CSV table of C-alpha atoms in Angstrom, one decimal:
chain,number,residue,atom,x,y,z
A,999,UNK,CA,0.0,0.0,0.0
A,1000,UNK,CA,1.3,3.5,-0.9
A,1001,UNK,CA,1.8,6.0,1.9
A,1002,UNK,CA,2.8,9.6,2.5
A,1003,UNK,CA,5.5,10.7,4.9
A,1004,UNK,CA,4.5,14.1,6.4
A,1005,UNK,CA,7.2,16.6,7.5
A,1006,UNK,CA,8.0,20.2,8.3
A,1007,UNK,CA,11.5,21.6,7.8
A,1008,UNK,CA,12.8,18.1,7.8
A,1009,UNK,CA,11.1,17.1,11.0
A,1010,UNK,CA,8.7,14.1,10.7
A,1011,UNK,CA,5.1,14.7,11.6
A,1012,UNK,CA,3.9,11.2,10.9
A,1013,UNK,CA,2.6,9.3,7.9
A,1014,UNK,CA,-0.6,8.6,6.1
A,1015,UNK,CA,-1.6,5.4,4.3
A,1016,UNK,CA,-3.4,5.8,1.0
A,1017,UNK,CA,-5.9,3.3,2.1
A,1018,UNK,CA,-9.0,4.8,0.4
A,1019,UNK,CA,-9.8,6.1,-3.0
A,1020,UNK,CA,-9.8,9.8,-2.2
A,1021,UNK,CA,-7.6,11.6,0.3
A,1022,UNK,CA,-8.2,15.4,0.8
A,1023,UNK,CA,-5.6,17.9,1.9
A,1024,UNK,CA,-6.2,21.3,3.3
A,1025,UNK,CA,-6.5,23.8,6.2
A,1026,UNK,CA,-10.1,22.8,7.0
A,1027,UNK,CA,-10.2,20.3,9.9
A,1028,UNK,CA,-12.5,18.0,7.9
A,1029,UNK,CA,-9.7,17.1,5.5
A,1030,UNK,CA,-8.0,13.7,5.7
A,1031,UNK,CA,-4.7,15.5,6.0
A,1032,UNK,CA,-5.2,18.6,8.0
A,1033,UNK,CA,-2.5,21.3,7.7
A,1034,UNK,CA,-3.2,24.2,10.0
A,1035,UNK,CA,-1.3,26.9,8.2
A,1036,UNK,CA,-2.4,30.1,6.4
A,1037,UNK,CA,-0.2,29.2,3.4
A,1038,UNK,CA,-2.6,26.2,2.8
A,1039,UNK,CA,-6.0,26.7,1.3
A,1040,UNK,CA,-9.1,25.3,3.1
A,1041,UNK,CA,-9.5,22.6,0.4
A,1042,UNK,CA,-6.1,22.6,-1.1
A,1043,UNK,CA,-5.6,19.3,-3.0
A,1044,UNK,CA,-6.8,15.8,-3.4
A,1045,UNK,CA,-5.1,12.5,-4.0
A,1046,UNK,CA,-7.1,9.8,-5.9
A,1047,UNK,CA,-5.8,6.2,-5.7
A,1048,UNK,CA,-7.0,3.5,-8.1
A,1049,UNK,CA,-5.4,0.2,-7.4
A,1050,UNK,CA,-1.6,0.8,-7.3
A,1051,UNK,CA,-1.8,4.1,-9.0
A,1052,UNK,CA,-2.3,7.5,-7.4
A,1053,UNK,CA,-2.6,11.0,-8.9
A,1054,UNK,CA,-2.6,14.4,-7.2
A,1055,UNK,CA,-4.8,17.3,-8.2
A,1056,UNK,CA,-4.5,20.9,-6.9
A,1057,UNK,CA,-8.1,22.2,-6.2
A,1058,UNK,CA,-7.4,25.8,-7.3
A,1059,UNK,CA,-5.5,26.7,-4.2
A,1060,UNK,CA,-4.3,30.2,-3.6
A,1061,UNK,CA,-0.6,29.4,-3.3
A,1062,UNK,CA,-0.5,26.3,-5.5
A,1063,UNK,CA,1.1,22.9,-5.1
A,1064,UNK,CA,4.6,21.8,-5.9
A,1065,UNK,CA,5.9,18.3,-6.8
A,1066,UNK,CA,9.6,18.0,-7.0
A,1067,UNK,CA,9.9,21.8,-7.0
A,1068,UNK,CA,7.6,22.1,-10.0
A,1069,UNK,CA,4.1,23.7,-9.9
A,1070,UNK,CA,1.4,21.3,-10.9
A,1071,UNK,CA,-2.3,21.2,-11.5
A,1072,UNK,CA,-2.6,17.4,-12.0
A,1073,UNK,CA,0.2,14.9,-11.5
A,1074,UNK,CA,0.6,11.1,-11.5
A,1075,UNK,CA,2.6,10.2,-8.4
A,1076,UNK,CA,5.7,8.1,-8.5
A,1077,UNK,CA,7.8,6.6,-5.7
A,1078,UNK,CA,9.9,9.3,-4.1
A,1079,UNK,CA,7.9,12.3,-5.3
A,1080,UNK,CA,8.0,15.3,-2.9
A,1081,UNK,CA,4.8,17.2,-2.6
A,1082,UNK,CA,5.1,20.7,-1.1
A,1083,UNK,CA,2.6,23.0,0.6
A,1084,UNK,CA,4.7,26.0,1.7
A,1085,UNK,CA,7.2,24.6,4.2
A,1086,UNK,CA,5.2,21.3,4.6
A,1087,UNK,CA,6.1,18.3,2.6
A,1088,UNK,CA,4.5,14.9,1.8
A,1089,UNK,CA,6.8,12.3,0.4
A,1090,UNK,CA,5.1,9.7,-1.7
A,1091,UNK,CA,6.2,6.1,-1.1
A,1092,UNK,CA,5.1,3.2,-3.3
A,1093,UNK,CA,7.3,0.1,-3.0
A,1094,UNK,CA,5.7,-1.4,-6.1
A,1095,UNK,CA,7.3,1.4,-8.2
A,1096,UNK,CA,10.8,1.2,-6.8
A,1097,UNK,CA,12.0,-0.9,-9.8
A,1098,UNK,CA,10.4,1.4,-12.4
A,1099,UNK,CA,13.4,2.6,-14.5
A,1100,UNK,CA,12.0,5.9,-15.7
A,1101,UNK,CA,9.6,8.5,-14.5
A,1102,UNK,CA,7.0,10.4,-16.5
A,1103,UNK,CA,6.1,14.0,-15.8
A,1104,UNK,CA,2.4,13.5,-15.1
A,1105,UNK,CA,-0.6,15.2,-16.6
A,1106,UNK,CA,1.1,18.4,-17.8
A,1107,UNK,CA,3.0,16.6,-20.6
A,1108,UNK,CA,0.4,14.1,-21.6
A,1109,UNK,CA,-1.5,13.8,-24.8
A,1110,UNK,CA,-5.0,15.3,-24.6
A,1111,UNK,CA,-7.3,14.0,-27.4
A,1112,UNK,CA,-9.8,16.8,-28.0
A,1113,UNK,CA,-13.3,16.1,-29.3
A,1114,UNK,CA,-13.3,16.3,-33.1
A,1115,UNK,CA,-15.5,14.7,-35.8
A,1116,UNK,CA,-14.2,11.4,-37.1
A,1117,UNK,CA,-12.9,11.5,-40.6
A,1118,UNK,CA,-14.3,8.2,-41.9
A,1119,UNK,CA,-12.3,8.3,-45.1
A,1120,UNK,CA,-8.9,8.5,-43.4
A,1121,UNK,CA,-9.8,7.3,-39.9
A,1122,UNK,CA,-7.3,9.8,-38.6
A,1123,UNK,CA,-7.6,11.1,-35.1
A,1124,UNK,CA,-6.0,14.4,-34.4
A,1125,UNK,CA,-4.1,14.9,-31.1
A,1126,UNK,CA,-2.2,17.7,-29.5
A,1127,UNK,CA,-0.4,18.5,-26.3
A,1128,UNK,CA,-2.2,20.7,-23.9
A,1129,UNK,CA,-2.4,21.4,-20.1
A,1130,UNK,CA,-6.1,21.3,-19.9
A,1131,UNK,CA,-8.8,19.3,-21.8
A,1132,UNK,CA,-10.9,21.4,-24.1
A,1133,UNK,CA,-14.6,21.7,-23.3
A,1134,UNK,CA,-16.9,19.9,-25.7
A,1135,UNK,CA,-18.9,22.4,-27.8
A,1136,UNK,CA,-21.3,19.8,-29.3
A,1137,UNK,CA,-24.0,18.0,-27.4
A,1138,UNK,CA,-22.7,14.6,-28.4
A,1139,UNK,CA,-19.0,15.3,-28.4
A,1140,UNK,CA,-16.7,12.6,-27.1
A,1141,UNK,CA,-15.6,13.1,-23.5
A,1142,UNK,CA,-12.1,14.6,-23.1
A,1143,UNK,CA,-9.4,12.0,-22.8
A,1144,UNK,CA,-6.1,12.3,-20.9
A,1145,UNK,CA,-3.5,9.5,-21.2
A,1146,UNK,CA,-0.6,8.8,-18.9
A,1147,UNK,CA,2.3,6.9,-20.6
A,1148,UNK,CA,2.8,3.3,-19.7
A,1149,UNK,CA,6.1,2.0,-18.5
A,1150,UNK,CA,7.8,0.4,-21.6
A,1151,UNK,CA,8.7,-2.6,-19.5
A,1152,UNK,CA,5.0,-3.5,-18.9
A,1153,UNK,CA,4.5,-7.2,-19.8
A,1154,UNK,CA,2.6,-7.9,-23.0
A,1155,UNK,CA,-1.1,-8.6,-22.9
A,1156,UNK,CA,-4.1,-7.9,-25.1
A,1157,UNK,CA,-4.7,-4.2,-25.4
A,1158,UNK,CA,-8.0,-2.6,-24.5
A,1159,UNK,CA,-9.8,-0.3,-26.9
A,1160,UNK,CA,-12.8,2.0,-26.8
A,1161,UNK,CA,-15.1,2.6,-29.8
A,1162,UNK,CA,-17.7,5.3,-29.7
A,1163,UNK,CA,-21.1,4.0,-30.5
A,1164,UNK,CA,-23.3,7.1,-30.8
A,1165,UNK,CA,-23.2,10.9,-31.4
A,1166,UNK,CA,-21.1,12.9,-33.8
A,1167,UNK,CA,-18.0,10.8,-33.0
A,1168,UNK,CA,-19.6,7.5,-33.7
A,1169,UNK,CA,-17.0,5.0,-34.9
A,1170,UNK,CA,-14.0,6.8,-33.4
A,1171,UNK,CA,-11.6,4.5,-31.6
A,1172,UNK,CA,-9.0,4.8,-28.8
A,1173,UNK,CA,-6.3,2.3,-27.8
A,1174,UNK,CA,-6.0,2.0,-24.0
A,1175,UNK,CA,-2.2,1.3,-24.1
A,1176,UNK,CA,-1.4,3.7,-21.3
A,1177,UNK,CA,-1.2,3.1,-17.6
A,1178,UNK,CA,-4.1,5.5,-16.9
A,1179,UNK,CA,-6.7,7.1,-19.1
A,1180,UNK,CA,-9.0,9.8,-17.8
A,1181,UNK,CA,-12.4,10.2,-19.5
A,1182,UNK,CA,-15.0,13.0,-19.0
A,1183,UNK,CA,-15.5,16.7,-18.5
A,1184,UNK,CA,-13.9,18.3,-15.3
A,1185,UNK,CA,-16.6,19.7,-13.1
A,1186,UNK,CA,-19.3,17.4,-14.5
A,1187,UNK,CA,-18.3,13.8,-14.8
A,1188,UNK,CA,-14.8,12.2,-14.7
A,1189,UNK,CA,-13.7,8.6,-14.6
A,1190,UNK,CA,-10.4,6.8,-15.0
A,1191,UNK,CA,-9.5,3.5,-16.7
A,1192,UNK,CA,-6.4,1.9,-15.4
A,1193,UNK,CA,-4.4,-0.8,-17.1
A,1194,UNK,CA,-3.2,-3.4,-14.7
A,1195,UNK,CA,-1.3,-6.7,-15.2
A,1196,UNK,CA,-4.5,-8.6,-14.8
A,1197,UNK,CA,-6.9,-6.4,-16.7
A,1198,UNK,CA,-8.6,-3.0,-17.1
A,1199,UNK,CA,-10.6,-1.2,-14.4
A,1200,UNK,CA,-12.8,1.8,-14.5
A,1201,UNK,CA,-13.5,4.0,-11.5
A,1202,UNK,CA,-15.6,7.1,-10.8
A,1203,UNK,CA,-13.5,10.2,-9.8
A,1204,UNK,CA,-15.8,13.3,-10.1
A,1205,UNK,CA,-19.4,14.2,-10.6
A,1206,UNK,CA,-22.8,13.3,-9.1
A,1207,UNK,CA,-23.5,10.6,-11.6
A,1208,UNK,CA,-21.2,7.5,-11.8
A,1209,UNK,CA,-20.4,5.9,-15.2
A,1210,UNK,CA,-22.6,3.1,-16.3
A,1211,UNK,CA,-21.3,-0.3,-17.6
A,1212,UNK,CA,-23.9,-2.3,-19.4
A,1213,UNK,CA,-26.6,0.0,-17.9
A,1214,UNK,CA,-25.4,-0.5,-14.3
A,1215,UNK,CA,-23.6,2.1,-12.2
A,1216,UNK,CA,-20.0,1.1,-11.4
A,1217,UNK,CA,-20.4,2.3,-7.8
A,1218,UNK,CA,-17.6,3.6,-5.6
A,1219,UNK,CA,-15.1,0.8,-6.1
A,1220,UNK,CA,-13.0,0.2,-9.2
A,1221,UNK,CA,-14.9,-2.1,-11.7
A,1222,UNK,CA,-13.1,-4.6,-13.8
A,1223,UNK,CA,-14.0,-4.3,-17.5
A,1224,UNK,CA,-14.8,-7.4,-19.6
A,1225,UNK,CA,-14.6,-7.8,-23.4
A,1226,UNK,CA,-17.4,-5.9,-25.2
A,1227,UNK,CA,-18.7,-4.1,-22.1
A,1228,UNK,CA,-20.5,-0.9,-23.0
A,1229,UNK,CA,-19.6,2.2,-21.0
A,1230,UNK,CA,-21.9,5.2,-20.8
A,1231,UNK,CA,-20.4,8.6,-19.8
A,1232,UNK,CA,-22.9,11.5,-19.9
A,1233,UNK,CA,-24.9,9.8,-22.6
A,1234,UNK,CA,-21.9,8.9,-24.8
A,1235,UNK,CA,-21.7,5.1,-25.2
A,1236,UNK,CA,-18.4,3.4,-25.8
A,1237,UNK,CA,-17.7,-0.3,-26.3
A,1238,UNK,CA,-14.6,-1.7,-24.5
A,1239,UNK,CA,-13.0,-4.6,-26.3
A,1240,UNK,CA,-9.7,-6.4,-26.3
A,1241,UNK,CA,-7.5,-7.1,-29.3
């Protein structure tokens, strides 16, 4: 289980196990990690953990959040990362990542696939690098997708894919060959699909409504996807299949 080592000016203040899906950080006493300091916003940041993967999101704090001395908005955490809130630090420890040979830079340098119409003649999907997903302008636009690169040493297995079944993007496909793919529209409905050695899992992250799989809500726990499952995100239906 991953955990956080909490310290101030090099002095240990304890540790926190990432033993639940969502860990909140901030000055308000109700937060899971309470930091009583004016440099920290009331609701400063949140860490979401799906399986063995955790990612950090700054919640629009006044003074921002640093990871390894770099300001971030969203960041996939790796073993040894140092999260800073003013003079306070949280060191992320995940023993399962110790043998990972290379680190990726998190969400800021990931590929964001913006909603576009599918060119059936060429089947070409346009991609671009961006810090934030674009907001869909069409009612049936495909949900924004953020991909986190997969370690090149990952063992071979069948790769998951999503194919859009309805709307203006019907027929569009995405290969789930990354460690983590985020689907949805921030502030409305967000879910993540994680690629693990024994399969693919979808989990709800944000929004009142949870994703549907074959017409049933995935609930609060990560849900293992099966070949040809149909995912419904805000009315956009996508078929998951392995190939």
